PDB file of C-alpha atoms in Angstrom:
ATOM      1  CA  MET A   1       0.000   0.000   0.000  1.00 48.00           C
ATOM      2  CA  LYS A   2       1.294   3.432  -0.843  1.00 50.00           C
ATOM      3  CA  LYS A   3       2.197   5.723   2.028  1.00 48.00           C
ATOM      4  CA  TRP A   4      -0.109   8.488   0.815  1.00 46.00           C
ATOM      5  CA  LEU A   5      -3.066   6.087   1.170  1.00 45.00           C
ATOM      6  CA  LEU A   6      -2.016   4.861   4.603  1.00 44.00           C
ATOM      7  CA  LEU A   7      -1.675   8.269   6.287  1.00 42.00           C
ATOM      8  CA  PRO A   8      -5.362   9.275   6.001  1.00 45.00           C
ATOM      9  CA  ILE A   9      -6.368   5.867   7.371  1.00 43.00           C
ATOM     10  CA  LEU A  10      -4.006   6.194  10.343  1.00 42.00           C
ATOM     11  CA  ALA A  11      -5.461   9.615  11.104  1.00 42.00           C
ATOM     12  CA  LEU A  12      -8.841   7.977  11.718  1.00 41.00           C
ATOM     13  CA  ILE A  13      -7.515   5.629  14.421  1.00 40.00           C
ATOM     14  CA  PRO A  14      -7.919   7.080  17.936  1.00 42.00           C
ATOM     15  CA  ILE A  15      -4.674   7.042  19.876  1.00 39.00           C
ATOM     16  CA  VAL A  16      -5.499   6.117  23.452  1.00 43.00           C
ATOM     17  CA  GLY A  17      -3.631   8.429  25.799  1.00 42.00           C
ATOM     18  CA  PHE A  18      -3.614  11.354  23.400  1.00 45.00           C
ATOM     19  CA  SER A  19      -7.325  11.624  22.679  1.00 44.00           C
ATOM     20  CA  GLN A  20      -9.175  14.554  24.188  1.00 51.00           C
ATOM     21  CA  GLU A  21     -12.300  12.453  23.903  1.00 77.00           C
ATOM     22  CA  SER A  22     -11.355   9.777  26.446  1.00 95.00           C
ATOM     23  CA  ILE A  23     -12.844   8.824  29.786  1.00 98.00           C
ATOM     24  CA  LEU A  24     -10.047   8.333  32.316  1.00 99.00           C
ATOM     25  CA  VAL A  25     -10.443   5.235  34.496  1.00 99.00           C
ATOM     26  CA  THR A  26      -7.695   5.271  37.094  1.00 99.00           C
ATOM     27  CA  TYR A  27      -7.093   3.184  40.182  1.00 99.00           C
ATOM     28  CA  PHE A  28      -4.730   2.072  42.922  1.00 98.00           C
ATOM     29  CA  SER A  29      -4.497  -1.703  43.317  1.00 97.00           C
ATOM     30  CA  GLN A  30      -2.055  -3.986  45.102  1.00 92.00           C
ATOM     31  CA  SER A  31      -3.968  -7.282  45.040  1.00 93.00           C
ATOM     32  CA  GLY A  32      -5.448  -6.818  41.557  1.00 95.00           C
ATOM     33  CA  SER A  33      -9.076  -6.593  42.722  1.00 96.00           C
ATOM     34  CA  THR A  34      -9.463  -2.864  42.087  1.00 98.00           C
ATOM     35  CA  ARG A  35      -7.757  -3.284  38.697  1.00 98.00           C
ATOM     36  CA  LYS A  36     -10.357  -5.929  37.721  1.00 98.00           C
ATOM     37  CA  MET A  37     -13.156  -3.516  38.621  1.00 98.00           C
ATOM     38  CA  ALA A  38     -11.442  -0.801  36.538  1.00 99.00           C
ATOM     39  CA  GLU A  39     -11.278  -3.164  33.560  1.00 98.00           C
ATOM     40  CA  ALA A  40     -15.020  -3.885  33.870  1.00 98.00           C
ATOM     41  CA  ILE A  41     -15.749  -0.130  33.973  1.00 99.00           C
ATOM     42  CA  ALA A  42     -13.629   0.356  30.843  1.00 98.00           C
ATOM     43  CA  GLU A  43     -15.595  -2.452  29.173  1.00 98.00           C
ATOM     44  CA  GLY A  44     -18.851  -0.639  29.980  1.00 98.00           C
ATOM     45  CA  ILE A  45     -17.483   2.597  28.527  1.00 98.00           C
ATOM     46  CA  SER A  46     -16.347   0.833  25.355  1.00 98.00           C
ATOM     47  CA  SER A  47     -19.749  -0.841  24.973  1.00 98.00           C
ATOM     48  CA  GLU A  48     -21.173   2.660  24.442  1.00 97.00           C
ATOM     49  CA  ASN A  49     -18.567   3.464  21.753  1.00 96.00           C
ATOM     50  CA  GLU A  50     -16.590   5.788  24.022  1.00 97.00           C
ATOM     51  CA  VAL A  51     -12.826   5.603  24.525  1.00 97.00           C
ATOM     52  CA  ALA A  52     -11.611   4.491  27.956  1.00 98.00           C
ATOM     53  CA  LEU A  53      -8.115   5.453  29.069  1.00 98.00           C
ATOM     54  CA  LEU A  54      -7.272   2.829  31.714  1.00 99.00           C
ATOM     55  CA  LYS A  55      -4.253   3.651  33.910  1.00 98.00           C
ATOM     56  CA  PRO A  56      -3.044   3.024  37.451  1.00 99.00           C
ATOM     57  CA  ILE A  57      -2.715   6.287  39.383  1.00 99.00           C
ATOM     58  CA  HIS A  58       1.093   6.346  39.200  1.00 98.00           C
ATOM     59  CA  GLU A  59       0.913   6.518  35.374  1.00 98.00           C
ATOM     60  CA  VAL A  60      -1.634   9.368  35.153  1.00 98.00           C
ATOM     61  CA  SER A  61      -0.301  12.713  33.935  1.00 97.00           C
ATOM     62  CA  GLN A  62      -1.756  16.183  34.448  1.00 97.00           C
ATOM     63  CA  ASP A  63      -2.605  16.145  30.725  1.00 97.00           C
ATOM     64  CA  ASP A  64      -4.590  12.912  31.187  1.00 98.00           C
ATOM     65  CA  LEU A  65      -6.677  14.623  33.877  1.00 98.00           C
ATOM     66  CA  LEU A  66      -7.159  17.844  31.933  1.00 97.00           C
ATOM     67  CA  GLN A  67      -7.993  16.198  28.600  1.00 97.00           C
ATOM     68  CA  ALA A  68     -10.401  13.560  29.922  1.00 98.00           C
ATOM     69  CA  LYS A  69     -14.129  14.149  29.448  1.00 96.00           C
ATOM     70  CA  ALA A  70     -14.744  12.266  32.692  1.00 98.00           C
ATOM     71  CA  ILE A  71     -12.599  10.884  35.504  1.00 99.00           C
ATOM     72  CA  ILE A  72     -13.461   7.636  37.289  1.00 99.00           C
ATOM     73  CA  VAL A  73     -11.286   6.828  40.316  1.00 99.00           C
ATOM     74  CA  GLY A  74     -10.985   3.471  42.077  1.00 99.00           C
ATOM     75  CA  SER A  75      -9.514   2.540  45.431  1.00 99.00           C
ATOM     76  CA  PRO A  76      -9.202  -0.353  47.840  1.00 98.00           C
ATOM     77  CA  VAL A  77     -10.193   0.139  51.470  1.00 98.00           C
ATOM     78  CA  TYR A  78      -7.375   0.587  53.992  1.00 97.00           C
ATOM     79  CA  ASN A  79      -8.686   0.783  57.559  1.00 95.00           C
ATOM     80  CA  GLY A  80     -11.955   2.305  56.350  1.00 96.00           C
ATOM     81  CA  ASN A  81     -10.225   4.906  54.161  1.00 97.00           C
ATOM     82  CA  PRO A  82      -8.550   5.267  50.780  1.00 98.00           C
ATOM     83  CA  PRO A  83      -4.846   4.366  50.952  1.00 98.00           C
ATOM     84  CA  PRO A  84      -2.305   7.193  51.306  1.00 98.00           C
ATOM     85  CA  GLU A  85      -1.143   6.670  47.707  1.00 98.00           C
ATOM     86  CA  LEU A  86      -4.613   7.482  46.381  1.00 98.00           C
ATOM     87  CA  LEU A  87      -4.968  10.568  48.566  1.00 98.00           C
ATOM     88  CA  THR A  88      -1.550  11.811  47.424  1.00 98.00           C
ATOM     89  CA  PHE A  89      -2.677  11.318  43.813  1.00 99.00           C
ATOM     90  CA  ILE A  90      -5.904  13.274  44.360  1.00 98.00           C
ATOM     91  CA  ASN A  91      -4.046  16.002  46.240  1.00 97.00           C
ATOM     92  CA  SER A  92      -1.784  16.426  43.188  1.00 98.00           C
ATOM     93  CA  TRP A  93      -4.693  17.350  40.902  1.00 98.00           C
ATOM     94  CA  PRO A  94      -4.480  20.862  39.448  1.00 96.00           C
ATOM     95  CA  PHE A  95      -6.594  23.272  41.486  1.00 95.00           C
ATOM     96  CA  GLU A  96      -5.672  26.834  40.436  1.00 95.00           C
ATOM     97  CA  GLY A  97      -8.524  28.114  38.267  1.00 95.00           C
ATOM     98  CA  ARG A  98     -10.456  24.849  38.883  1.00 96.00           C
ATOM     99  CA  PRO A  99      -9.615  23.211  35.527  1.00 98.00           C
ATOM    100  CA  LEU A 100     -11.539  20.038  36.442  1.00 98.00           C
ATOM    101  CA  LYS A 101     -14.755  21.982  37.081  1.00 98.00           C
ATOM    102  CA  ASP A 102     -17.806  20.558  35.297  1.00 97.00           C
ATOM    103  CA  LYS A 103     -16.103  17.285  34.353  1.00 97.00           C
ATOM    104  CA  ILE A 104     -18.067  14.171  35.233  1.00 98.00           C
ATOM    105  CA  GLY A 105     -16.601  12.212  38.134  1.00 99.00           C
ATOM    106  CA  ALA A 106     -17.368   8.760  39.502  1.00 99.00           C
ATOM    107  CA  ALA A 107     -15.828   6.359  42.002  1.00 99.00           C
ATOM    108  CA  PHE A 108     -15.446   2.653  42.708  1.00 99.00           C
ATOM    109  CA  SER A 109     -13.939   0.676  45.573  1.00 98.00           C
ATOM    110  CA  THR A 110     -12.996  -2.783  46.755  1.00 97.00           C
ATOM    111  CA  GLY A 111     -12.825  -4.037  50.318  1.00 95.00           C
ATOM    112  CA  GLY A 112     -11.958  -7.275  52.033  1.00 89.00           C
ATOM    113  CA  GLY A 113     -15.212  -7.527  53.966  1.00 86.00           C
ATOM    114  CA  ILE A 114     -18.817  -6.519  54.282  1.00 89.00           C
ATOM    115  CA  SER A 115     -19.152  -3.096  55.919  1.00 89.00           C
ATOM    116  CA  ILE A 116     -15.400  -2.582  56.046  1.00 91.00           C
ATOM    117  CA  GLY A 117     -15.486   0.857  54.418  1.00 94.00           C
ATOM    118  CA  GLU A 118     -16.294   0.595  50.706  1.00 97.00           C
ATOM    119  CA  GLU A 119     -18.952   3.307  50.893  1.00 97.00           C
ATOM    120  CA  ALA A 120     -16.752   5.563  53.057  1.00 98.00           C
ATOM    121  CA  VAL A 121     -14.020   5.345  50.409  1.00 98.00           C
ATOM    122  CA  LEU A 122     -16.517   6.233  47.659  1.00 98.00           C
ATOM    123  CA  HIS A 123     -17.622   9.290  49.643  1.00 98.00           C
ATOM    124  CA  SER A 124     -14.026  10.342  50.256  1.00 98.00           C
ATOM    125  CA  ILE A 125     -13.344  10.313  46.508  1.00 99.00           C
ATOM    126  CA  HIS A 126     -16.642  12.116  45.846  1.00 99.00           C
ATOM    127  CA  ARG A 127     -15.795  14.871  48.337  1.00 98.00           C
ATOM    128  CA  ALA A 128     -12.480  15.537  46.607  1.00 98.00           C
ATOM    129  CA  MET A 129     -14.198  15.638  43.215  1.00 99.00           C
ATOM    130  CA  LEU A 130     -16.833  18.049  44.516  1.00 98.00           C
ATOM    131  CA  ILE A 131     -14.122  20.388  45.848  1.00 98.00           C
ATOM    132  CA  HIS A 132     -12.799  20.485  42.279  1.00 98.00           C
ATOM    133  CA  GLY A 133     -16.290  21.352  40.987  1.00 98.00           C
ATOM    134  CA  MET A 134     -16.859  18.003  39.308  1.00 98.00           C
ATOM    135  CA  LEU A 135     -20.323  16.521  38.667  1.00 98.00           C
ATOM    136  CA  ILE A 136     -20.756  13.156  40.413  1.00 98.00           C
ATOM    137  CA  ILE A 137     -22.448  10.197  38.718  1.00 97.00           C
ATOM    138  CA  GLY A 138     -23.465   7.019  40.559  1.00 97.00           C
ATOM    139  CA  GLY A 139     -24.079   3.544  39.194  1.00 95.00           C
ATOM    140  CA  GLU A 140     -26.950   2.235  37.081  1.00 91.00           C
ATOM    141  CA  GLU A 141     -28.882   0.620  39.936  1.00 91.00           C
ATOM    142  CA  VAL A 142     -30.006   1.708  43.389  1.00 94.00           C
ATOM    143  CA  GLU A 143     -27.605  -0.870  44.866  1.00 91.00           C
ATOM    144  CA  ALA A 144     -24.760   1.071  43.228  1.00 94.00           C
ATOM    145  CA  ALA A 145     -26.082   4.558  43.967  1.00 95.00           C
ATOM    146  CA  PHE A 146     -22.697   5.902  45.107  1.00 97.00           C
ATOM    147  CA  GLY A 147     -20.650   4.011  42.504  1.00 98.00           C
ATOM    148  CA  ALA A 148     -19.480   0.441  42.114  1.00 98.00           C
ATOM    149  CA  SER A 149     -17.992  -1.512  44.995  1.00 97.00           C
ATOM    150  CA  ALA A 150     -16.958  -5.084  45.679  1.00 96.00           C
ATOM    151  CA  VAL A 151     -16.465  -7.299  48.712  1.00 93.00           C
ATOM    152  CA  THR A 152     -13.517  -9.577  48.015  1.00 93.00           C
ATOM    153  CA  ASP A 153     -12.696 -11.759  51.034  1.00 81.00           C
ATOM    154  CA  GLU A 154     -15.648 -12.428  53.338  1.00 79.00           C
ATOM    155  CA  GLY A 155     -18.433 -14.978  53.429  1.00 76.00           C
ATOM    156  CA  PRO A 156     -19.182 -16.334  49.974  1.00 78.00           C
ATOM    157  CA  PHE A 157     -16.882 -13.796  48.321  1.00 75.00           C
ATOM    158  CA  ASP A 158     -13.410 -14.972  47.370  1.00 77.00           C
ATOM    159  CA  GLY A 159     -12.036 -12.542  44.829  1.00 84.00           C
ATOM    160  CA  ILE A 160     -14.338 -10.454  42.650  1.00 89.00           C
ATOM    161  CA  ASP A 161     -17.782 -12.025  42.252  1.00 92.00           C
ATOM    162  CA  PRO A 162     -19.360 -11.514  38.792  1.00 95.00           C
ATOM    163  CA  ILE A 163     -22.184  -9.439  40.327  1.00 95.00           C
ATOM    164  CA  PHE A 164     -19.659  -6.785  41.370  1.00 95.00           C
ATOM    165  CA  LEU A 165     -18.103  -6.751  37.892  1.00 97.00           C
ATOM    166  CA  LEU A 166     -21.587  -6.178  36.442  1.00 97.00           C
ATOM    167  CA  LYS A 167     -22.049  -3.185  38.764  1.00 98.00           C
ATOM    168  CA  ALA A 168     -18.663  -1.851  37.628  1.00 98.00           C
ATOM    169  CA  LYS A 169     -19.550  -2.314  33.965  1.00 98.00           C
ATOM    170  CA  GLY A 170     -22.859  -0.547  34.642  1.00 98.00           C
ATOM    171  CA  LEU A 171     -21.014   2.426  36.134  1.00 98.00           C
ATOM    172  CA  GLY A 172     -18.944   2.699  32.956  1.00 99.00           C
ATOM    173  CA  VAL A 173     -22.082   2.515  30.818  1.00 98.00           C
ATOM    174  CA  ARG A 174     -23.835   5.197  32.870  1.00 98.00           C
ATOM    175  CA  VAL A 175     -20.925   7.644  32.710  1.00 98.00           C
ATOM    176  CA  ALA A 176     -20.655   7.113  28.943  1.00 98.00           C
ATOM    177  CA  LEU A 177     -24.398   7.654  28.463  1.00 97.00           C
ATOM    178  CA  TRP A 178     -24.355  10.867  30.531  1.00 97.00           C
ATOM    179  CA  LEU A 179     -21.501  12.194  28.435  1.00 95.00           C
ATOM    180  CA  LYS A 180     -23.570  11.589  25.310  1.00 93.00           C
ATOM    181  CA  LYS A 181     -26.462  13.538  26.864  1.00 93.00           C
ATOM    182  CA  ILE A 182     -24.395  16.594  27.736  1.00 88.00           C
ATOM    183  CA  HIS A 183     -22.044  16.735  24.744  1.00 80.00           C
TER     184      HIS A 183
END
């Protein structure tokens, strides 16, 4: 194929990480559970023909935050709170002039037990997003009103149960659908 034919075709391919039209799904995960939830959220976003930029927090740049149409943040529960690494990440967000104002924000969490702090972590992330002027979106169902969460190590739950992955996918779908409504 001639180069002059290939260049216009390449221009049509979205480059994940450089697209201003992406939804950033970022997370902190040591065990892999929060990463699995992030992947399910990205799947939900993609199912609505939106581009998901999936990155752990230590790989997210200021440009990723500023260029994203929406930011979805995930965290495990550490003693009822987000881990220090996640709070340091959020505290590094640009604040001067409130450049994240009016972006859609959402949250997801994973915890080792029932009532160990998943909802508290979601609210902690929401509070930070609200300080930045972001618009918070919850999950698709009433059982995921504050975002997606998963219990990973108590009772019948050993790892991420498929029901929690469905809630995560639903959160991705809902954020993508809201973006279509407002853009």
